[in-house]
Amino acid sequence: MILSTDESVKPENVVERIRKLPNSQDQIKLSTDPLECIGYAYQIHTKYYDTKVILYAHGSAELATVPNAILKRTEGILIYFDAKDRSFLERLPAYSTFVQQHEIEFGILLCSTLQESNTDGITYGEAKSQCTVLDVIELEPNVEDTDEEVAGVSEATGVDELIQAMHNYIWSNVNIHRGNRNAATNDEDSPTLLSPNPAEDAGVPITEEEERIIEAELNGFERLLTEVMNFQPNTNNWTRNERLMNKQQLSISLQISRGMLFKHLPRFFPTAGIRLYATAEKSALATLRKKTGYTFANCKKALELHNNDLGKAELWLKEQAQAMGWSKATKLEGRNTAQGLIGVLVQRNVGAMVEVNCETDFVARNASFQRFVQVASAACVRHLEKVEADANLTKVGLNSEALKQIVLEDGKSLGDHLALMIGTVGENASLNRAICYKAPDCTQLTGYVHPAPIEEIPHDIPLLGKYGSLVAFKSDHSTAQEGDDGQLSPAQVARKVCQHIVGMKPERIGVPGKDEPATDKDDETCLIHQEYLVDPSYTVGEVLEANRLHIVDFQRFECGEKSKSEEQNVRAVSN
């Protein structure tokens, strides 16, 4: 769908520039009650796929006037605006909301030429800051912007950039080619572009090794696309030149990954043509994908098997994911897992710190992986709540096997949930270790992770980071609240000590009068003799004494480090 907020430019003009054909050709009548609208057929032919989209030029800039019949079929929207009219910025949030509400995945703001200064009109940074869900393309960019090259190839600009964006988007009715396709042709006597030679590669079975390679490349391509999506918000306020300067490496990676992916797709799908998402409703597919986090292919299959019933499709996905997760976990078992996250959770007198590992930092940033680390942290806290407390600090270490045996509220073990998560992220992952504290009434607990979260996290939500520490401490103060003089409370000081432990890596607490300071301060491993990270003019021991604090015990985890065997035994720490 194409709209124009500039009265001097009709949406039909944009259609003509995209198709590079007179609008009198290839018109399609669109039935919309009570009126009949006109659409314009636009064929997309690429090396890898073909499709046909209908360009609909809406005669009004008012979103409320778009016919429902058109809106239900809309997958993309182009909005033309006058870059010299700053009042458009006031209307832009409404367009952004419209796109999000109707789950329109492809959206672009179009204008003739963006302004360099906001005194002259709308700049690129202003347009992107007001609307992050739509990209911005200049149809007539400045001459100096058209000479840039990326990876030795002239960068598409103007209308060509818009056409390139439309070709790069995967429309719901796309048909992917099997085998190599030469130049596109419209010869009706030749094999149709949508149906390559069905005899080619017919009956050739897919070997287990080929399936493994295809699966790895599909996962890699999806990860790269996710990286691009995560990368995009950081570029919102860049100038065009800055975007071009940083695009080269990303462009090369996309070209390589796309080439590898499409090279193997024909072997993976031994049919005459692949029609993606053709029988699964677009809105249901998007909803299921967002709700479950599973791949488009799996969501599409689930909906097709259950006649677009979201509830049944979701249940089927979970059952399949559990079974496939254990299968994948078995296949991936043994692959190195050096990355991951540390989870720290303290609730009342119980605290837990858990290390969960994965193969790559990419998966460590995956929402499914992070949710699992939080689930594991909370499960350890609930597990220790069942342990009977005594007068001493109870310290319980859990190794990988012990962690897998913990049963969650849904009746499944943590090992079951681990397998489910492995099936989702497509990488090997492991529950490495955990340390749990249960404190008596006279002892308090606190924890810290690095990097620390930017925003305040509720106390019942586990903290996630690459490093973590858990500290048990006693305070001679009767209250843990911040004083009237603005001084830190004992609990706040203890948390600063947690931060120090993460940064300075002490090996033991130390006993005053018994443990002597190291000759070289940089070699100091005794906590009380180390220079305080927050204020190096004091030692940690001096800070503890000034605040009448006593460290009972501490534990530090660093993601990927080799853990000591004694940390995985159950023991009590005397007070």
Coordinates of C-alpha atoms in Angstrom, one line a residue:
M1 CA 0.0 0.0 0.0
I2 CA 1.3 3.5 -0.9
L3 CA 0.2 6.7 0.7
S4 CA 1.3 10.3 0.0
T5 CA 1.1 13.1 2.5
D6 CA 2.5 15.5 -0.1
E7 CA -0.3 17.0 -2.1
S8 CA 2.1 17.7 -5.0
V9 CA 3.0 14.0 -5.3
K10 CA 0.3 11.4 -6.0
P11 CA 0.8 7.8 -4.8
E12 CA 0.3 6.7 -8.4
N13 CA 3.5 8.6 -9.3
V14 CA 5.4 6.5 -6.9
V15 CA 3.9 3.3 -8.4
E16 CA 5.0 4.4 -11.8
R17 CA 8.6 5.0 -10.7
I18 CA 8.8 1.6 -9.0
R19 CA 7.4 -0.4 -11.9
K20 CA 9.1 1.8 -14.6
L21 CA 5.9 1.1 -16.6
P22 CA 2.9 3.3 -17.4
N23 CA 0.1 2.8 -14.9
S24 CA -2.2 1.9 -17.8
Q25 CA -0.4 -1.5 -18.0
D26 CA -1.0 -4.5 -15.8
Q27 CA -3.9 -3.0 -13.8
I28 CA -5.8 -5.3 -11.4
K29 CA -9.3 -4.7 -10.0
L30 CA -9.4 -5.2 -6.3
S31 CA -12.9 -5.9 -4.8
T32 CA -13.5 -3.7 -1.8
D33 CA -17.0 -3.3 -0.5
P34 CA -18.6 -0.9 -1.4
L35 CA -16.1 0.4 -3.9
E36 CA -13.8 -1.2 -6.4
C37 CA -10.1 -0.2 -6.2
I38 CA -7.3 -0.5 -8.7
G39 CA -4.0 -2.3 -8.0
Y40 CA -0.9 -2.5 -10.1
A41 CA 0.9 -5.8 -10.6
Y42 CA 4.7 -5.7 -9.9
Q43 CA 6.8 -8.8 -10.6
I44 CA 9.9 -9.5 -8.5
H45 CA 12.5 -11.7 -10.2
T46 CA 15.7 -12.4 -8.3
K47 CA 18.4 -15.1 -8.7
Y48 CA 16.8 -17.1 -5.9
Y49 CA 13.1 -16.5 -6.0
D50 CA 10.1 -15.0 -7.8
T51 CA 6.9 -13.4 -6.6
K52 CA 4.2 -10.9 -7.6
V53 CA 3.0 -8.1 -5.4
I54 CA 0.1 -5.7 -5.9
L55 CA 0.9 -2.0 -5.5
Y56 CA -2.2 -0.2 -4.2
A57 CA -2.1 3.6 -4.4
H58 CA -4.4 4.9 -1.7
G59 CA -5.9 8.3 -2.6
S60 CA -5.8 9.7 0.9
A61 CA -3.3 10.2 3.6
E62 CA -5.9 9.4 6.3
L63 CA -5.3 5.9 7.6
A64 CA -8.9 5.5 8.7
T65 CA -10.1 5.6 5.1
V66 CA -8.1 2.4 4.1
P67 CA -10.6 -0.3 3.1
N68 CA -10.5 -3.4 5.5
A69 CA -10.2 -5.7 2.5
I70 CA -7.0 -3.9 1.5
L71 CA -5.7 -3.7 5.0
K72 CA -6.1 -7.5 5.6
R73 CA -3.9 -8.2 2.6
T74 CA -1.3 -5.5 3.3
E75 CA 2.2 -6.8 4.0
G76 CA 4.1 -3.5 3.2
I77 CA 3.5 0.2 3.3
L78 CA 5.2 3.1 1.6
I79 CA 4.5 6.6 2.9
Y80 CA 5.7 9.6 0.8
F81 CA 6.3 12.9 2.6
D82 CA 7.6 16.3 1.9
A83 CA 11.0 16.6 3.7
K84 CA 10.6 20.4 3.8
D85 CA 7.4 20.2 5.8
R86 CA 8.3 19.8 9.5
S87 CA 4.7 19.4 10.5
F88 CA 4.9 15.8 9.1
L89 CA 7.0 14.9 12.2
E90 CA 3.8 15.5 14.3
R91 CA 1.9 12.9 12.3
L92 CA 4.7 10.4 12.1
P93 CA 4.0 8.6 15.5
A94 CA 0.4 7.8 14.2
Y95 CA 1.9 6.0 11.2
S96 CA 4.3 4.1 13.4
T97 CA 1.4 3.0 15.7
F98 CA -0.7 2.0 12.6
V99 CA 2.2 -0.2 11.3
Q100 CA 2.7 -1.9 14.7
Q101 CA -1.0 -2.5 15.3
H102 CA -1.6 -4.1 12.0
E103 CA 1.7 -6.1 12.1
I104 CA 3.0 -4.7 8.8
E105 CA 6.5 -6.0 8.6
F106 CA 7.8 -4.0 5.6
G107 CA 7.5 -0.2 5.8
I108 CA 9.5 2.7 4.3
L109 CA 9.2 6.5 4.4
L110 CA 9.9 8.0 1.1
C111 CA 10.8 11.6 0.2
S112 CA 12.6 13.5 -2.6
T113 CA 15.6 14.6 -0.6
L114 CA 16.2 14.8 3.2
Q115 CA 17.5 18.0 4.6
E116 CA 21.0 18.4 6.2
S117 CA 19.8 20.9 8.8
N118 CA 16.5 21.0 10.7
T119 CA 16.2 24.7 9.9
D120 CA 15.6 23.6 6.3
G121 CA 13.3 20.8 7.0
I122 CA 13.4 17.1 8.2
T123 CA 16.7 15.4 8.7
Y124 CA 17.3 11.6 8.6
G125 CA 18.0 11.5 12.3
E126 CA 14.7 13.3 13.1
A127 CA 12.6 11.0 11.0
K128 CA 14.2 7.8 12.5
S129 CA 14.0 9.1 16.1
Q130 CA 10.2 9.7 15.6
C131 CA 9.6 6.4 13.9
T132 CA 11.9 3.4 14.4
V133 CA 9.7 0.9 12.7
L134 CA 10.0 2.5 9.2
D135 CA 13.1 3.0 7.2
V136 CA 13.8 6.1 5.2
I137 CA 14.8 6.3 1.6
E138 CA 15.5 9.4 -0.5
L139 CA 14.2 9.0 -4.1
E140 CA 16.4 11.9 -5.3
P141 CA 19.5 11.9 -3.0
N142 CA 22.3 14.5 -3.2
V143 CA 24.9 13.8 -5.9
E144 CA 27.7 13.2 -3.4
D145 CA 25.7 10.4 -1.8
T146 CA 25.4 8.4 -5.0
D147 CA 29.1 7.7 -5.5
E148 CA 29.6 5.4 -2.5
E149 CA 30.6 1.8 -3.0
V150 CA 30.2 -1.1 -0.7
A151 CA 32.4 -4.2 -1.1
G152 CA 33.4 -2.9 -4.5
V153 CA 29.9 -2.6 -5.7
S154 CA 28.1 0.7 -6.4
E155 CA 25.6 1.3 -3.7
A156 CA 22.0 1.5 -4.9
T157 CA 20.4 4.9 -4.3
G158 CA 17.1 6.6 -5.0
V159 CA 14.4 4.5 -6.6
D160 CA 16.9 1.7 -7.1
E161 CA 17.4 1.5 -3.4
L162 CA 13.7 1.2 -2.8
I163 CA 13.4 -1.5 -5.5
Q164 CA 16.3 -3.3 -3.8
A165 CA 14.6 -3.2 -0.5
M166 CA 11.4 -4.6 -2.0
H167 CA 13.4 -7.4 -3.6
N168 CA 15.3 -8.2 -0.3
Y169 CA 12.1 -8.6 1.7
I170 CA 10.6 -12.1 1.8
W171 CA 6.9 -11.7 0.8
S172 CA 4.4 -14.3 2.0
N173 CA 3.8 -15.7 -1.5
V174 CA 7.5 -16.0 -2.5
N175 CA 8.6 -18.9 -4.7
I176 CA 12.1 -20.1 -4.2
H177 CA 14.0 -21.7 -7.2
R178 CA 15.6 -25.1 -7.2
G179 CA 18.9 -25.1 -8.8
N180 CA 20.6 -22.2 -10.6
R181 CA 18.4 -19.9 -12.6
N182 CA 19.8 -17.8 -15.4
A183 CA 18.4 -14.5 -16.5
A184 CA 14.7 -14.0 -15.9
T185 CA 12.5 -14.5 -19.0
N186 CA 8.9 -13.9 -19.8
D187 CA 8.9 -16.5 -22.7
E188 CA 5.6 -18.3 -22.2
D189 CA 7.0 -21.4 -24.1
S190 CA 9.9 -21.8 -21.7
P191 CA 9.5 -23.5 -18.3
T192 CA 7.7 -21.1 -15.9
L193 CA 9.7 -19.1 -13.5
L194 CA 7.7 -20.5 -10.6
S195 CA 8.1 -24.1 -11.6
P196 CA 11.7 -25.2 -12.3
N197 CA 12.4 -28.6 -13.9
P198 CA 10.7 -31.1 -11.6
A199 CA 12.9 -33.9 -12.8
E200 CA 16.1 -32.2 -11.6
D201 CA 17.6 -33.9 -8.6
A202 CA 14.4 -36.0 -8.3
G203 CA 14.6 -38.9 -5.8
V204 CA 18.1 -38.1 -4.6
P205 CA 18.0 -38.7 -0.8
I206 CA 19.4 -36.2 1.7
T207 CA 22.3 -37.7 3.6
E208 CA 22.7 -37.1 7.4
E209 CA 25.8 -35.0 6.8
E210 CA 23.9 -32.8 4.2
E211 CA 21.0 -32.4 6.7
R212 CA 23.5 -31.3 9.4
I213 CA 25.1 -28.7 7.0
I214 CA 21.7 -27.4 5.9
E215 CA 20.5 -27.1 9.4
A216 CA 23.6 -25.3 10.5
E217 CA 23.4 -22.8 7.6
L218 CA 19.7 -22.1 8.2
N219 CA 20.4 -21.4 11.9
G220 CA 23.4 -19.2 11.0
F221 CA 21.4 -17.3 8.5
E222 CA 18.5 -16.7 11.0
R223 CA 21.1 -15.5 13.6
L224 CA 22.6 -13.1 11.1
L225 CA 19.2 -11.7 10.3
T226 CA 18.6 -11.3 14.1
E227 CA 21.9 -9.5 14.4
V228 CA 20.9 -7.1 11.6
M229 CA 17.6 -6.4 13.4
N230 CA 19.4 -5.8 16.7
F231 CA 22.0 -3.6 14.9
Q232 CA 19.4 -1.4 13.2
P233 CA 18.2 0.6 16.3
N234 CA 21.8 1.7 16.9
T235 CA 21.9 3.3 13.4
N236 CA 18.7 5.3 13.7
N237 CA 20.5 8.6 14.2
W238 CA 23.4 8.0 11.8
T239 CA 23.8 10.1 8.7
R240 CA 23.7 8.5 5.3
N241 CA 27.5 8.5 5.0
E242 CA 28.0 6.9 8.4
R243 CA 25.6 4.1 7.4
L244 CA 27.4 3.5 4.2
M245 CA 30.8 3.4 5.9
N246 CA 29.6 0.8 8.4
K247 CA 27.7 -1.3 5.8
Q248 CA 30.5 -3.1 4.0
Q249 CA 31.2 -5.9 6.4
L250 CA 27.5 -6.5 7.1
S251 CA 26.9 -6.6 3.3
I252 CA 29.6 -9.1 2.7
S253 CA 28.3 -11.4 5.5
L254 CA 24.8 -11.2 4.2
Q255 CA 25.9 -12.1 0.6
I256 CA 28.0 -15.1 1.8
S257 CA 25.3 -16.4 4.1
R258 CA 22.5 -15.9 1.6
G259 CA 24.5 -17.7 -1.1
M260 CA 25.3 -20.7 1.1
L261 CA 21.7 -20.9 2.3
F262 CA 20.1 -20.9 -1.1
K263 CA 22.7 -23.3 -2.5
H264 CA 21.3 -26.0 -0.3
L265 CA 17.6 -25.2 -0.2
P266 CA 16.8 -27.2 -3.3
R267 CA 18.2 -30.4 -1.7
F268 CA 16.3 -29.7 1.5
F269 CA 13.0 -29.3 -0.2
P270 CA 12.7 -31.9 -3.1
T271 CA 9.6 -30.4 -4.7
A272 CA 9.1 -28.5 -7.9
G273 CA 8.6 -25.2 -6.2
I274 CA 8.6 -23.8 -2.7
R275 CA 5.7 -21.6 -1.7
L276 CA 6.4 -20.1 1.7
Y277 CA 3.6 -19.5 4.2
A278 CA 1.0 -20.0 1.4
T279 CA -1.5 -21.9 3.5
A280 CA -0.9 -20.5 6.9
E281 CA -2.7 -17.2 7.6
K282 CA -0.2 -14.3 7.8
S283 CA -1.6 -12.8 11.0
A284 CA -1.8 -16.2 12.8
L285 CA 1.8 -17.0 11.7
A286 CA 3.1 -13.8 13.0
T287 CA 1.2 -14.2 16.3
L288 CA 2.4 -17.8 16.8
R289 CA 6.0 -16.8 15.9
K290 CA 6.1 -13.9 18.4
K291 CA 4.4 -16.0 21.2
T292 CA 6.5 -19.1 21.0
G293 CA 9.8 -17.9 19.5
Y294 CA 10.0 -21.0 17.2
T295 CA 11.1 -20.7 13.6
F296 CA 8.7 -19.6 10.8
A297 CA 8.9 -23.0 9.2
N298 CA 7.9 -24.8 12.4
C299 CA 5.1 -22.3 13.1
K300 CA 3.8 -22.6 9.6
K301 CA 3.7 -26.4 9.8
A302 CA 1.9 -26.3 13.1
L303 CA -0.8 -24.0 11.7
E304 CA -1.3 -26.1 8.6
L305 CA -1.7 -29.3 10.7
H306 CA -4.3 -27.7 12.9
N307 CA -6.2 -25.5 10.5
N308 CA -4.8 -22.2 11.8
D309 CA -6.0 -23.0 15.4
L310 CA -3.4 -21.1 17.5
G311 CA -4.1 -23.0 20.7
K312 CA -3.7 -26.4 19.2
A313 CA -0.7 -25.3 17.1
E314 CA 1.1 -23.9 20.2
L315 CA 0.5 -27.1 22.1
W316 CA 1.8 -29.2 19.2
L317 CA 4.9 -27.0 18.9
K318 CA 5.7 -27.5 22.6
E319 CA 5.3 -31.3 22.4
Q320 CA 7.4 -31.5 19.3
A321 CA 10.0 -29.1 20.7
Q322 CA 10.4 -31.3 23.8
A323 CA 10.9 -34.4 21.8
M324 CA 13.2 -32.7 19.3
G325 CA 15.0 -30.9 22.0
W326 CA 16.1 -34.1 23.6
S327 CA 17.1 -35.5 20.2
K328 CA 19.1 -32.3 19.4
A329 CA 20.6 -32.2 22.8
T330 CA 21.9 -35.8 22.3
K331 CA 23.3 -34.9 18.9
L332 CA 25.0 -31.7 20.2
E333 CA 26.3 -33.2 23.4
G334 CA 30.1 -32.9 23.7
R335 CA 30.4 -29.7 21.7
N336 CA 32.4 -27.1 23.6
T337 CA 30.3 -24.6 25.6
A338 CA 32.6 -21.8 26.6
Q339 CA 30.1 -18.9 26.5
G340 CA 27.0 -18.3 28.5
L341 CA 25.6 -16.3 31.5
I342 CA 25.7 -16.2 35.2
G343 CA 22.4 -15.9 37.0
V344 CA 22.1 -14.4 40.6
L345 CA 19.0 -14.3 42.7
V346 CA 18.6 -13.4 46.3
Q347 CA 15.2 -13.7 48.0
R348 CA 15.0 -13.1 51.7
N349 CA 17.4 -15.5 53.4
V350 CA 18.1 -17.7 50.4
G351 CA 20.4 -16.9 47.5
A352 CA 21.6 -18.8 44.4
M353 CA 24.2 -18.2 41.7
V354 CA 24.0 -20.4 38.6
E355 CA 26.3 -20.8 35.5
V356 CA 24.7 -21.9 32.3
N357 CA 26.9 -22.3 29.2
C358 CA 26.4 -22.2 25.4
E359 CA 28.5 -22.4 22.3
T360 CA 28.4 -18.7 21.2
D361 CA 27.9 -15.3 22.6
F362 CA 25.1 -14.9 20.1
V363 CA 23.0 -17.5 21.8
A364 CA 23.9 -16.0 25.2
R365 CA 22.0 -12.9 24.1
N366 CA 19.0 -14.9 22.9
A367 CA 15.8 -14.3 24.9
S368 CA 15.1 -18.1 25.2
F369 CA 18.5 -18.7 26.6
Q370 CA 18.3 -15.8 29.1
R371 CA 14.8 -17.0 30.2
F372 CA 16.2 -20.4 30.9
V373 CA 19.1 -19.0 33.1
Q374 CA 16.5 -17.1 35.1
V375 CA 14.3 -20.2 35.5
A376 CA 17.4 -22.2 36.6
S377 CA 18.3 -19.5 39.2
A378 CA 14.8 -19.4 40.6
A379 CA 14.6 -23.2 40.7
C380 CA 17.8 -23.3 42.8
V381 CA 16.3 -20.8 45.3
R382 CA 13.2 -22.9 45.6
H383 CA 15.3 -26.0 46.0
L384 CA 17.2 -24.6 48.9
E385 CA 14.1 -23.3 50.6
K386 CA 13.2 -26.9 51.3
V387 CA 16.6 -27.5 53.1
E388 CA 16.3 -27.2 56.8
A389 CA 18.2 -24.2 58.2
D390 CA 20.4 -24.2 61.3
A391 CA 22.5 -21.7 63.3
N392 CA 25.2 -21.6 60.6
L393 CA 25.1 -20.4 57.0
T394 CA 24.2 -23.4 54.9
K395 CA 26.1 -23.5 51.6
V396 CA 25.2 -26.0 48.9
G397 CA 27.1 -26.6 45.7
L398 CA 25.3 -28.3 42.8
N399 CA 27.1 -29.8 39.8
S400 CA 25.6 -30.3 36.4
E401 CA 23.8 -33.6 37.1
A402 CA 22.4 -32.4 40.4
L403 CA 21.0 -29.3 38.6
K404 CA 19.3 -31.4 35.9
Q405 CA 17.4 -33.4 38.6
I406 CA 15.7 -30.3 40.1
V407 CA 12.0 -30.5 39.5
L408 CA 10.1 -27.4 38.6
E409 CA 6.5 -26.4 39.4
D410 CA 5.2 -27.8 36.0
G411 CA 6.5 -31.3 37.0
K412 CA 9.3 -31.3 34.5
S413 CA 13.0 -31.4 35.5
L414 CA 15.5 -28.6 34.8
G415 CA 17.1 -31.1 32.4
D416 CA 13.8 -31.3 30.5
H417 CA 13.7 -27.5 30.2
L418 CA 17.4 -27.5 29.1
A419 CA 16.6 -29.9 26.3
L420 CA 13.6 -27.8 25.2
M421 CA 15.8 -24.7 25.1
I422 CA 18.5 -26.4 23.1
G423 CA 15.9 -27.4 20.6
T424 CA 14.9 -23.8 20.3
V425 CA 18.3 -22.1 20.0
G426 CA 19.9 -24.8 17.9
E427 CA 23.2 -24.9 19.9
N428 CA 24.6 -27.1 22.6
A429 CA 24.1 -25.7 26.1
S430 CA 24.8 -27.0 29.6
L431 CA 24.0 -26.5 33.2
N432 CA 27.5 -26.1 34.6
R433 CA 27.3 -25.4 38.4
A434 CA 25.4 -23.5 41.1
I435 CA 26.1 -22.3 44.6
C436 CA 23.3 -21.7 47.0
Y437 CA 23.2 -20.0 50.4
K438 CA 20.6 -20.3 53.2
A439 CA 21.2 -17.8 56.0
P440 CA 20.2 -17.8 59.6
D441 CA 18.4 -14.8 61.1
C442 CA 21.7 -13.1 62.0
T443 CA 23.1 -13.2 58.5
Q444 CA 22.1 -11.3 55.3
L445 CA 22.7 -12.1 51.7
T446 CA 23.4 -9.9 48.6
G447 CA 24.5 -10.5 45.0
Y448 CA 25.9 -8.7 42.0
V449 CA 26.5 -9.4 38.3
H450 CA 28.7 -7.7 35.7
P451 CA 27.8 -6.0 33.4
A452 CA 25.3 -4.6 35.8
P453 CA 21.8 -3.9 34.4
I454 CA 21.2 -0.3 33.2
E455 CA 17.7 -0.2 34.8
E456 CA 16.6 -1.2 38.3
I457 CA 15.6 -4.9 38.3
P458 CA 12.8 -6.1 40.7
H459 CA 14.1 -8.2 43.6
D460 CA 12.3 -11.3 42.4
I461 CA 13.9 -11.3 39.0
P462 CA 17.3 -13.0 38.6
L463 CA 20.3 -10.8 37.5
L464 CA 22.2 -11.9 34.4
G465 CA 25.8 -11.2 33.5
K466 CA 29.2 -12.7 32.5
Y467 CA 30.5 -12.4 36.1
G468 CA 28.7 -12.8 39.4
S469 CA 29.2 -12.8 43.1
L470 CA 27.2 -13.9 46.1
V471 CA 28.1 -12.6 49.6
A472 CA 26.9 -13.6 53.1
F473 CA 27.5 -10.9 55.7
K474 CA 26.7 -9.8 59.3
S475 CA 26.1 -6.2 60.4
D476 CA 26.3 -4.7 63.8
H477 CA 23.7 -2.1 62.8
S478 CA 20.2 -2.6 63.9
T479 CA 18.8 -1.5 60.6
A480 CA 19.9 -1.9 56.9
Q481 CA 18.3 1.3 55.7
E482 CA 20.2 4.3 54.4
G483 CA 21.0 6.8 57.2
D484 CA 19.7 10.3 57.5
D485 CA 23.2 11.7 56.7
G486 CA 23.1 10.1 53.3
Q487 CA 25.6 7.4 54.2
L488 CA 25.2 4.0 52.5
S489 CA 23.4 1.3 54.5
P490 CA 25.2 -1.9 55.5
A491 CA 23.4 -3.7 52.7
Q492 CA 24.5 -1.2 50.1
V493 CA 28.1 -1.4 51.3
A494 CA 27.9 -5.2 51.1
R495 CA 26.7 -4.9 47.6
K496 CA 29.7 -2.7 46.7
V497 CA 31.9 -5.4 48.2
C498 CA 30.2 -7.8 45.9
Q499 CA 31.1 -5.6 43.0
H500 CA 34.7 -5.5 44.3
I501 CA 34.9 -9.3 44.5
V502 CA 33.8 -9.5 40.8
G503 CA 36.5 -7.0 39.7
M504 CA 39.4 -7.9 42.0
K505 CA 38.9 -11.7 42.2
P506 CA 40.0 -12.4 45.8
E507 CA 40.6 -16.0 46.8
R508 CA 39.8 -15.9 50.5
I509 CA 38.4 -13.4 53.1
G510 CA 41.4 -13.3 55.4
V511 CA 41.8 -13.0 59.1
P512 CA 43.1 -9.7 60.6
G513 CA 46.4 -10.2 62.5
K514 CA 46.9 -13.7 60.9
D515 CA 47.0 -13.0 57.2
E516 CA 49.7 -10.5 56.2
P517 CA 49.3 -8.2 53.2
A518 CA 51.2 -9.2 50.0
T519 CA 54.4 -7.2 49.2
D520 CA 53.0 -6.2 45.8
K521 CA 49.5 -4.9 46.1
D522 CA 48.7 -6.1 42.6
D523 CA 49.3 -9.7 43.7
E524 CA 47.0 -9.4 46.7
T525 CA 44.4 -12.2 46.8
C526 CA 43.2 -11.7 50.4
L527 CA 39.9 -9.8 50.4
I528 CA 40.5 -7.6 53.5
H529 CA 43.9 -6.5 52.3
Q530 CA 42.9 -5.6 48.7
E531 CA 42.6 -1.9 47.7
Y532 CA 38.9 -1.1 47.7
L533 CA 37.7 -1.0 44.1
V534 CA 35.3 1.9 44.8
D535 CA 37.9 4.0 46.6
P536 CA 41.5 2.6 46.4
S537 CA 42.6 5.0 49.2
Y538 CA 41.1 2.4 51.6
T539 CA 41.4 -1.4 51.9
V540 CA 38.3 -3.6 51.9
G541 CA 39.1 -4.4 55.6
E542 CA 39.0 -0.8 56.5
V543 CA 35.7 -0.3 54.8
L544 CA 34.2 -3.3 56.5
E545 CA 35.4 -2.1 59.9
A546 CA 34.2 1.5 59.4
N547 CA 30.7 0.2 58.5
R548 CA 30.7 -2.5 61.2
L549 CA 30.4 -5.3 58.6
H550 CA 31.7 -8.9 58.8
I551 CA 31.9 -11.1 55.7
V552 CA 30.8 -14.6 56.5
D553 CA 31.4 -16.1 53.1
F554 CA 31.6 -15.2 49.4
Q555 CA 31.5 -16.9 46.1
R556 CA 32.6 -15.6 42.7
F557 CA 31.7 -17.1 39.3
E558 CA 33.3 -16.2 36.0
C559 CA 31.5 -17.5 32.9
G560 CA 33.7 -20.2 31.2
E561 CA 36.2 -20.6 34.0
K562 CA 37.1 -24.1 35.3
S563 CA 35.4 -24.7 38.6
K564 CA 37.1 -26.3 41.6
S565 CA 35.8 -29.7 42.7
E566 CA 35.3 -28.6 46.3
E567 CA 32.9 -25.9 45.2
Q568 CA 30.4 -28.6 44.2
N569 CA 30.2 -30.3 47.6
V570 CA 27.7 -29.6 50.3
R571 CA 29.1 -27.9 53.4
A572 CA 28.2 -25.6 56.2
V573 CA 30.1 -22.4 57.0
S574 CA 30.5 -21.6 60.6
N575 CA 29.7 -18.2 61.9

